[in-house]
Short mmCIF file of C-alpha atoms and ligand atoms in Angstrom, two decimals:
data_model
loop_
_atom_site.label_atom_id
_atom_site.label_comp_id
_atom_site.label_asym_id
_atom_site.label_seq_id
_atom_site.Cartn_x
_atom_site.Cartn_y
_atom_site.Cartn_z
CA MET A 228 7.77 -5.68 -57.57
CA LYS A 229 5.46 -2.52 -58.33
CA ARG A 230 5.44 -0.22 -55.93
CA ARG A 231 2.09 -1.23 -54.72
CA GLU A 232 2.71 -4.94 -54.08
CA LEU A 233 6.09 -3.35 -52.28
CA PHE A 234 3.75 -1.94 -49.77
CA GLN A 235 1.67 -4.75 -48.71
CA THR A 236 5.42 -7.25 -48.73
CA LEU A 237 6.87 -4.46 -45.49
CA VAL A 238 3.12 -3.81 -44.67
CA ALA A 239 3.32 -7.82 -43.55
CA ALA A 240 6.37 -8.02 -42.03
CA THR A 241 6.66 -4.93 -40.27
CA ALA A 242 3.48 -6.90 -38.78
CA GLY A 243 5.38 -10.33 -38.17
CA ALA A 244 8.67 -8.79 -35.99
CA ALA A 245 5.34 -6.68 -33.73
CA LEU A 246 3.72 -10.20 -33.89
CA LEU A 247 7.08 -12.53 -32.88
CA GLY A 248 8.19 -9.20 -30.21
CA GLY A 249 4.67 -8.92 -28.57
CA ASP A 250 3.30 -12.39 -27.35
CA GLY A 251 5.82 -14.23 -25.71
CA LEU A 252 8.02 -15.45 -28.39
CA ALA A 253 10.88 -13.68 -27.86
CA LEU A 254 10.98 -15.51 -23.89
CA GLY A 255 15.40 -14.72 -23.98
CA SER A 256 15.34 -11.93 -26.45
CA THR A 257 17.38 -8.89 -25.19
CA LYS A 258 15.32 -7.67 -28.62
CA LYS A 259 13.56 -4.42 -27.74
CA SER A 260 9.89 -3.80 -28.66
CA GLY A 261 7.41 -0.93 -28.17
CA ALA A 262 7.74 1.69 -25.94
CA THR A 263 8.11 0.78 -22.30
CA THR A 264 7.18 3.06 -19.60
CA PHE A 265 7.64 2.97 -16.49
CA SER A 266 5.64 5.28 -14.00
CA THR A 267 4.65 5.98 -10.19
CA GLN A 268 1.57 6.76 -7.94
CA ILE A 269 0.30 7.54 -4.62
CA GLN A 270 -2.82 6.85 -3.29
CA ARG A 271 -4.56 6.83 0.05
CA LEU A 272 -6.40 3.92 0.95
CA GLN A 273 -9.14 4.60 4.09
CA LEU A 274 -9.29 2.73 6.49
CA ARG A 275 -12.14 1.05 7.95
CA HIS A 276 -11.24 1.04 11.95
CA THR A 277 -8.55 3.77 12.54
CA TRP A 278 -5.51 1.07 13.16
CA THR A 279 -3.70 1.31 16.05
CA THR A 280 -0.07 -0.99 16.65
CA THR A 281 2.47 -0.30 19.44
CA MET A 282 3.72 1.22 15.90
CA SER A 283 1.69 3.78 14.95
CA SER A 284 -1.85 4.88 14.49
CA SER A 285 -3.76 5.62 11.87
CA ALA A 286 -7.08 6.60 9.83
CA TYR A 287 -5.38 6.62 6.37
CA ARG A 288 -2.21 4.98 4.37
CA ASP A 289 0.05 6.59 1.86
CA THR A 290 0.92 3.77 -0.56
CA LEU A 291 3.02 3.95 -3.68
CA TYR A 292 1.60 2.18 -6.72
CA ALA A 293 3.92 0.95 -9.95
CA GLN A 294 2.82 0.22 -13.40
CA PHE A 295 5.22 -1.26 -16.06
CA THR A 296 3.79 -0.79 -19.29
CA ARG A 297 5.61 -2.43 -22.34
CA ASP A 298 4.37 -3.93 -25.43
CA GLY A 299 0.10 -2.65 -24.75
CA ILE A 300 0.83 -5.24 -22.20
CA THR A 301 0.83 -3.16 -17.85
CA GLY A 302 2.24 -5.13 -14.93
CA TYR A 303 0.97 -3.70 -11.64
CA GLY A 304 3.28 -3.49 -8.54
CA GLU A 305 2.40 -1.92 -4.87
CA GLY A 306 4.78 -0.92 -1.86
CA ALA A 307 3.25 0.18 1.68
CA GLY A 308 6.75 1.82 3.25
CA ILE A 309 6.84 0.16 6.45
CA VAL A 310 7.28 3.31 8.71
CA ARG A 311 9.27 1.47 11.64
CA TYR A 312 11.82 1.59 8.23
CA GLN A 313 11.35 4.80 8.03
CA GLN A 314 9.97 4.70 4.37
CA ASN A 315 6.81 6.57 3.77
CA ALA A 316 5.40 6.35 -0.09
CA PRO A 317 7.64 9.81 -1.57
CA GLY A 318 10.35 8.22 -0.48
CA GLY A 319 9.75 5.57 -2.54
CA GLN A 320 8.18 7.11 -5.41
CA LYS A 321 11.46 9.55 -5.28
CA ALA A 322 13.89 6.31 -5.25
CA LEU A 323 12.48 4.84 -7.95
CA ASP A 324 12.57 8.22 -10.47
CA GLY A 325 15.92 7.94 -10.55
CA VAL A 326 15.92 4.43 -10.87
CA ARG A 327 13.26 5.03 -13.71
CA LYS A 328 15.98 4.81 -16.41
CA LEU A 329 17.02 1.30 -15.55
CA ILE A 330 14.12 0.31 -15.39
CA THR A 331 12.74 0.46 -18.51
CA ASP A 332 16.21 -0.49 -20.66
CA ALA A 333 15.79 -3.67 -19.19
CA ASP A 334 14.97 -6.71 -20.48
CA PRO A 335 12.27 -7.69 -18.68
CA TRP A 336 12.50 -11.33 -19.13
CA GLN A 337 15.54 -11.29 -17.20
CA PHE A 338 13.99 -10.09 -13.69
CA ALA A 339 16.18 -12.23 -11.38
CA LYS A 340 19.29 -10.76 -12.21
CA PHE A 341 17.97 -7.37 -12.72
CA LEU A 342 15.60 -7.39 -9.60
CA THR A 343 18.23 -8.43 -8.24
CA ASP A 344 21.16 -5.33 -9.55
CA LEU A 345 17.74 -2.36 -8.25
CA ASP A 346 18.18 -3.46 -5.15
CA ARG A 347 21.93 -2.37 -4.74
CA HIS A 348 20.45 0.69 -6.33
CA LEU A 349 16.67 0.99 -3.42
CA PRO A 350 18.98 0.81 -0.03
CA GLY A 351 16.38 1.40 2.96
CA GLN A 352 13.26 1.09 0.10
CA ARG A 353 12.72 -2.59 0.20
CA ALA A 354 9.07 -1.84 0.14
CA ALA A 355 8.96 0.46 -3.50
CA LEU A 356 11.98 -2.62 -4.39
CA ALA A 357 8.22 -4.74 -3.88
CA ALA A 358 6.43 -2.27 -6.34
CA VAL A 359 8.65 -2.62 -9.54
CA ASP A 360 9.46 -7.06 -8.16
CA LEU A 361 5.36 -6.90 -9.09
CA ALA A 362 4.80 -4.90 -12.03
CA LEU A 363 7.86 -6.80 -13.76
CA LEU A 364 6.32 -10.17 -12.15
CA ASP A 365 2.98 -9.37 -12.74
CA TRP A 366 3.52 -8.25 -16.95
CA ILE A 367 6.01 -11.83 -17.08
CA CYS A 368 2.84 -13.66 -17.03
CA LYS A 369 0.15 -11.78 -18.87
CA LYS A 370 3.26 -11.77 -21.67
CA LEU A 371 3.01 -16.07 -20.71
CA GLY A 372 -0.48 -16.10 -20.56
CA VAL A 373 -0.42 -18.13 -17.08
CA PRO A 374 -1.58 -16.70 -13.37
CA LEU A 375 1.46 -15.62 -10.79
CA TYR A 376 0.56 -19.37 -9.33
CA ARG A 377 1.19 -21.41 -12.22
CA PHE A 378 4.37 -19.98 -12.96
CA PHE A 379 5.38 -20.79 -9.59
CA GLY A 380 4.44 -24.29 -10.40
CA LEU A 381 1.64 -24.30 -7.72
CA ASP A 382 -1.94 -25.86 -6.38
CA PRO A 383 -4.35 -22.50 -5.91
CA ALA A 384 -6.28 -25.32 -4.16
CA ASP A 385 -3.68 -26.04 -1.25
CA ALA A 386 -4.25 -21.77 -1.31
CA ALA A 387 -4.01 -20.87 2.73
CA ILE A 388 -6.75 -19.24 5.13
CA THR A 389 -6.16 -15.64 6.22
CA ASN A 390 -6.55 -14.87 9.50
CA MET A 391 -8.23 -11.41 10.03
CA SER A 392 -6.33 -8.76 12.20
CA ILE A 393 -8.24 -7.28 15.29
CA GLY A 394 -5.80 -3.54 15.78
CA ILE A 395 -5.83 -2.43 19.37
CA ASP A 396 -8.19 -1.19 20.26
CA THR A 397 -11.21 -0.08 23.20
CA PRO A 398 -13.00 -3.52 24.70
CA GLU A 399 -16.33 -1.44 23.16
CA ILE A 400 -14.22 -1.41 19.39
CA THR A 401 -11.95 -5.01 20.47
CA ARG A 402 -15.15 -7.03 20.35
CA GLN A 403 -17.39 -4.65 17.14
CA LYS A 404 -14.27 -6.04 15.06
CA VAL A 405 -14.08 -10.04 16.12
CA ARG A 406 -18.58 -9.43 15.53
CA GLU A 407 -17.79 -8.35 12.24
CA ALA A 408 -14.71 -11.05 11.89
CA ALA A 409 -17.39 -14.27 12.32
CA ASP A 410 -17.17 -15.70 8.92
CA PHE A 411 -12.65 -15.81 9.63
CA PRO A 412 -11.82 -19.43 11.11
CA PHE A 413 -8.63 -17.43 13.10
CA LEU A 414 -8.07 -14.54 14.80
CA LYS A 415 -4.71 -12.17 15.16
CA VAL A 416 -4.53 -9.75 18.02
CA LYS A 417 -2.43 -7.07 18.11
CA VAL A 418 -1.52 -6.58 21.29
CA GLY A 419 1.93 -5.22 22.85
CA LEU A 420 0.70 -2.17 24.94
CA ASP A 421 -0.36 -2.21 29.08
CA THR A 422 -4.28 -3.42 27.62
CA ASP A 423 -3.17 -6.84 26.92
CA GLU A 424 -5.56 -8.98 29.40
CA ALA A 425 -8.76 -6.53 28.82
CA THR A 426 -8.12 -6.58 25.02
CA ILE A 427 -7.91 -10.01 24.72
CA ASP A 428 -11.04 -10.65 27.41
CA ALA A 429 -12.94 -8.47 24.58
CA VAL A 430 -11.95 -11.11 22.22
CA ARG A 431 -13.21 -14.10 24.14
CA SER A 432 -15.93 -12.17 25.47
CA VAL A 433 -17.51 -12.53 21.84
CA THR A 434 -15.97 -16.16 20.46
CA LYS A 435 -13.96 -18.73 21.32
CA LYS A 436 -12.20 -19.27 17.96
CA PRO A 437 -8.56 -20.30 18.04
CA ILE A 438 -6.25 -16.46 17.94
CA ARG A 439 -2.65 -15.64 16.53
CA VAL A 440 -2.08 -12.43 18.64
CA ASP A 441 1.37 -10.25 17.34
CA ALA A 442 3.23 -7.93 20.44
CA ASN A 443 5.28 -6.37 17.73
CA GLU A 444 7.67 -6.38 19.66
CA GLY A 445 5.68 -4.36 22.98
CA TRP A 446 7.63 -6.41 25.49
CA THR A 447 10.59 -5.01 26.73
CA SER A 448 12.09 -7.35 29.54
CA LYS A 449 12.10 -11.11 28.74
CA GLU A 450 10.02 -11.59 32.39
CA GLU A 451 7.41 -10.11 31.06
CA ALA A 452 7.29 -11.63 27.84
CA VAL A 453 7.33 -15.22 29.36
CA ARG A 454 4.47 -14.08 32.12
CA LYS A 455 2.45 -12.64 29.29
CA ILE A 456 2.71 -15.88 27.20
CA ASN A 457 2.28 -18.12 30.03
CA TRP A 458 -0.54 -16.32 29.99
CA LEU A 459 -1.83 -16.82 27.16
CA GLU A 460 -0.82 -19.91 26.89
CA THR A 461 -4.68 -20.43 28.82
CA GLN A 462 -6.69 -18.37 25.61
CA GLY A 463 -7.00 -21.11 23.09
CA VAL A 464 -3.26 -19.02 21.54
CA GLN A 465 -2.05 -20.58 18.57
CA PHE A 466 1.53 -18.81 18.58
CA ILE A 467 2.69 -15.47 19.32
CA GLU A 468 4.71 -13.20 17.09
CA GLN A 469 7.56 -11.23 17.52
CA PRO A 470 7.48 -10.72 21.74
CA MET A 471 9.84 -8.69 21.81
CA PRO A 472 12.28 -6.67 20.33
CA ALA A 473 13.82 -7.38 17.16
CA HIS A 474 17.60 -7.09 19.01
CA MET A 475 16.90 -9.38 21.50
CA LEU A 476 17.71 -12.82 20.57
CA GLU A 477 19.87 -13.64 23.11
CA GLU A 478 16.51 -12.95 25.07
CA ALA A 479 13.91 -14.40 22.81
CA ARG A 480 15.96 -18.31 23.61
CA TRP A 481 15.82 -17.80 26.47
CA VAL A 482 12.49 -16.98 26.64
CA ARG A 483 11.02 -19.81 23.58
CA ALA A 484 13.12 -22.61 26.28
CA ARG A 485 9.80 -21.78 29.65
CA VAL A 486 7.26 -21.61 27.24
CA HIS A 487 5.74 -23.95 24.81
CA LEU A 488 3.07 -21.97 22.27
CA PRO A 489 5.41 -21.42 18.95
CA ILE A 490 6.96 -18.24 18.86
CA PHE A 491 7.22 -16.63 15.22
CA ALA A 492 9.43 -13.33 14.12
CA ASP A 493 8.61 -10.54 12.31
CA GLU A 494 10.21 -7.87 12.89
CA ALA A 495 14.16 -9.76 13.43
CA CYS A 496 13.43 -10.61 9.88
CA HIS A 497 14.30 -8.95 6.58
CA SER A 498 16.09 -11.47 4.34
CA ALA A 499 16.80 -14.82 3.21
CA GLU A 500 20.12 -14.92 5.35
CA ASP A 501 18.75 -14.00 8.52
CA ILE A 502 16.73 -16.83 8.66
CA PRO A 503 19.15 -19.23 10.22
CA LYS A 504 20.23 -17.36 13.03
CA LEU A 505 16.57 -16.69 14.50
CA ARG A 506 16.77 -21.19 14.02
CA ASP A 507 17.50 -21.61 17.64
CA ALA A 508 15.26 -17.99 19.21
CA PHE A 509 12.25 -18.54 16.48
CA ASP A 510 9.72 -20.99 15.35
CA GLY A 511 9.25 -19.85 12.96
CA VAL A 512 9.07 -16.60 10.56
CA VAL A 513 6.71 -13.99 9.41
CA ILE A 514 7.66 -13.35 5.49
CA LYS A 515 5.66 -9.37 3.72
CA LEU A 516 6.08 -8.77 0.75
CA ASP A 517 6.24 -5.22 1.43
CA LYS A 518 9.22 -6.08 3.95
CA ALA A 519 11.42 -8.60 1.98
CA GLY A 520 11.13 -6.75 -1.24
CA GLY A 521 8.45 -8.64 -3.28
CA LEU A 522 7.89 -11.95 -4.94
CA MET A 523 11.15 -13.10 -5.28
CA GLU A 524 12.33 -12.61 -2.36
CA ALA A 525 9.51 -13.57 0.05
CA HIS A 526 10.10 -16.85 -1.88
CA ARG A 527 12.83 -16.96 -1.12
CA GLN A 528 13.03 -16.65 1.84
CA ILE A 529 10.23 -19.44 2.39
CA LEU A 530 12.68 -22.50 0.97
CA VAL A 531 14.16 -21.32 3.59
CA ALA A 532 12.39 -20.81 6.26
CA LYS A 533 11.28 -24.36 5.41
CA ALA A 534 14.87 -26.37 4.75
CA LEU A 535 15.32 -25.07 8.33
CA GLY A 536 12.17 -26.86 9.84
CA MET A 537 10.91 -23.79 10.83
CA LYS A 538 7.14 -22.24 10.17
CA ALA A 539 6.22 -20.02 7.49
CA MET A 540 3.80 -16.93 7.70
CA LEU A 541 2.78 -14.20 4.83
CA GLY A 542 1.68 -11.12 6.75
CA CYS A 543 1.05 -7.82 5.05
CA MET A 544 0.77 -4.23 5.65
CA VAL A 545 -2.21 -2.07 5.17
CA SER A 546 -2.25 -2.19 1.86
CA SER A 547 -4.63 -2.97 -1.35
CA SER A 548 -5.62 -6.09 -3.60
CA VAL A 549 -1.94 -5.68 -5.35
CA THR A 550 0.34 -7.41 -2.66
CA ILE A 551 -2.12 -9.08 -1.24
CA THR A 552 -3.35 -11.20 -4.31
CA ALA A 553 0.30 -12.06 -5.36
CA ALA A 554 1.46 -12.52 -1.68
CA ALA A 555 -2.08 -15.34 -2.42
CA HIS A 556 -0.19 -16.66 -4.66
CA LEU A 557 2.54 -17.63 -2.48
CA SER A 558 0.18 -18.97 0.02
CA PRO A 559 -0.36 -22.93 -1.22
CA LEU A 560 3.54 -22.75 -0.10
CA VAL A 561 2.41 -21.98 3.80
CA ASP A 562 1.77 -22.77 7.11
CA TYR A 563 -0.05 -19.73 7.89
CA ALA A 564 -1.38 -16.38 6.09
CA ASP A 565 -2.53 -13.19 8.15
CA LEU A 566 -3.15 -11.87 4.69
CA ASP A 567 -6.04 -9.40 5.25
CA GLY A 568 -4.64 -5.53 4.56
CA ASN A 569 -7.64 -4.85 1.43
CA LEU A 570 -10.02 -6.16 3.69
CA LEU A 571 -9.03 -3.43 6.27
CA ILE A 572 -9.70 -0.66 4.17
CA ALA A 573 -12.64 1.40 2.31
CA ASN A 574 -11.46 2.54 -0.83
CA ASP A 575 -9.36 -0.19 -2.53
CA PRO A 576 -9.18 0.38 -6.23
CA PHE A 577 -8.27 -3.05 -7.74
CA THR A 578 -9.69 -6.33 -6.85
CA GLY A 579 -8.01 -10.08 -7.04
CA VAL A 580 -7.92 -12.36 -4.43
CA LYS A 581 -11.92 -13.37 -2.96
CA VAL A 582 -12.50 -14.52 1.04
CA ASP A 583 -14.97 -17.68 1.29
CA LYS A 584 -14.76 -17.97 5.35
CA GLY A 585 -11.17 -17.18 5.61
CA LYS A 586 -9.51 -19.11 2.26
CA LEU A 587 -7.86 -17.08 -0.41
CA ILE A 588 -9.37 -17.27 -3.49
CA LEU A 589 -7.09 -16.87 -6.09
CA PRO A 590 -7.88 -15.83 -9.68
CA SER A 591 -7.71 -17.42 -12.10
CA GLY A 592 -6.47 -14.86 -14.95
CA PRO A 593 -3.14 -14.48 -16.04
CA GLY A 594 -0.75 -12.52 -13.70
CA LEU A 595 -1.64 -11.22 -10.50
CA GLY A 596 -4.91 -11.59 -11.75
CA LEU A 597 -6.38 -8.04 -10.49
CA VAL A 598 -8.95 -6.19 -12.41
CA LYS A 599 -8.95 -1.85 -12.16
CA VAL A 600 -11.89 -0.72 -9.98
MG1 MG B 228 3.54 -9.11 13.19
#
């Protein structure tokens, strides 16, 4: 073989190897191809309105972002640290810095096994784990060339209708927020402070549409919870989220026996293993990607809840379109959706899921279907 022919043969062989590693044909293989990188950034998301719940009040949120790049394809992830669980963006970023080599050395096609292992290396950092889970699944689906809903075998036409959340505020601002949410068929109203009646009165002075109420553990006795829930039943409320502190499971059973409205567990439900013991005390569970540690665990929780005859609602933290779009891809599986975190911020770094009168419209591009703004 002449030198020129040998060179051409080598070029062709190299190109073939790169193609094999680069178009998904290497599925199941542990062969590495191209540089694998994993990076994180913290971005400040500015809230449209100061956001107040029983937990905290803030004008912005610092949120953790992750990128997993391999074979020239980048998967994007996000994790919103949850203050109640002592999580924040710098802590999550530090935790992920400590496992970067595990992530870049892993075979991404074994994501289910890998994410289970990674959970053990990130104690107390489920939001950071969620950022990795989302980035890996975005990458996997981009490699396969399918949108995430298709990867889970779901029909985008079944995507849920999301409510719009109204944080705790003065009656005047509450009325303004309710008017701004005119397009949404359902509202979710935050209560749990000593302004509950004034808040609901303000909402009802503007609209008669069905509302959901989230007390965020704010009612501290079972008698107060029963009194508030039975009053809310007269106010066009569909269901109540986490009326009392998460640990008050016995009291939650007592309350449930004395009210008609369905009650959902949020702060009391962290993992699929929690759900069987919540069955007698609650009618449903609220599942969030940040709380669960990503799509894989959230999917597991939805299936466990349904298998136990409980309702499932997908909720969210204040997040950008990365997390909200990822959750929206799972929403064909749930009974209710509270996926409005991206609508609460003014500087979303991505576009993804759209909303039409509350109906979630899933993007059809591969992976999460995100586009950088
Ligand atoms: Mg909640």
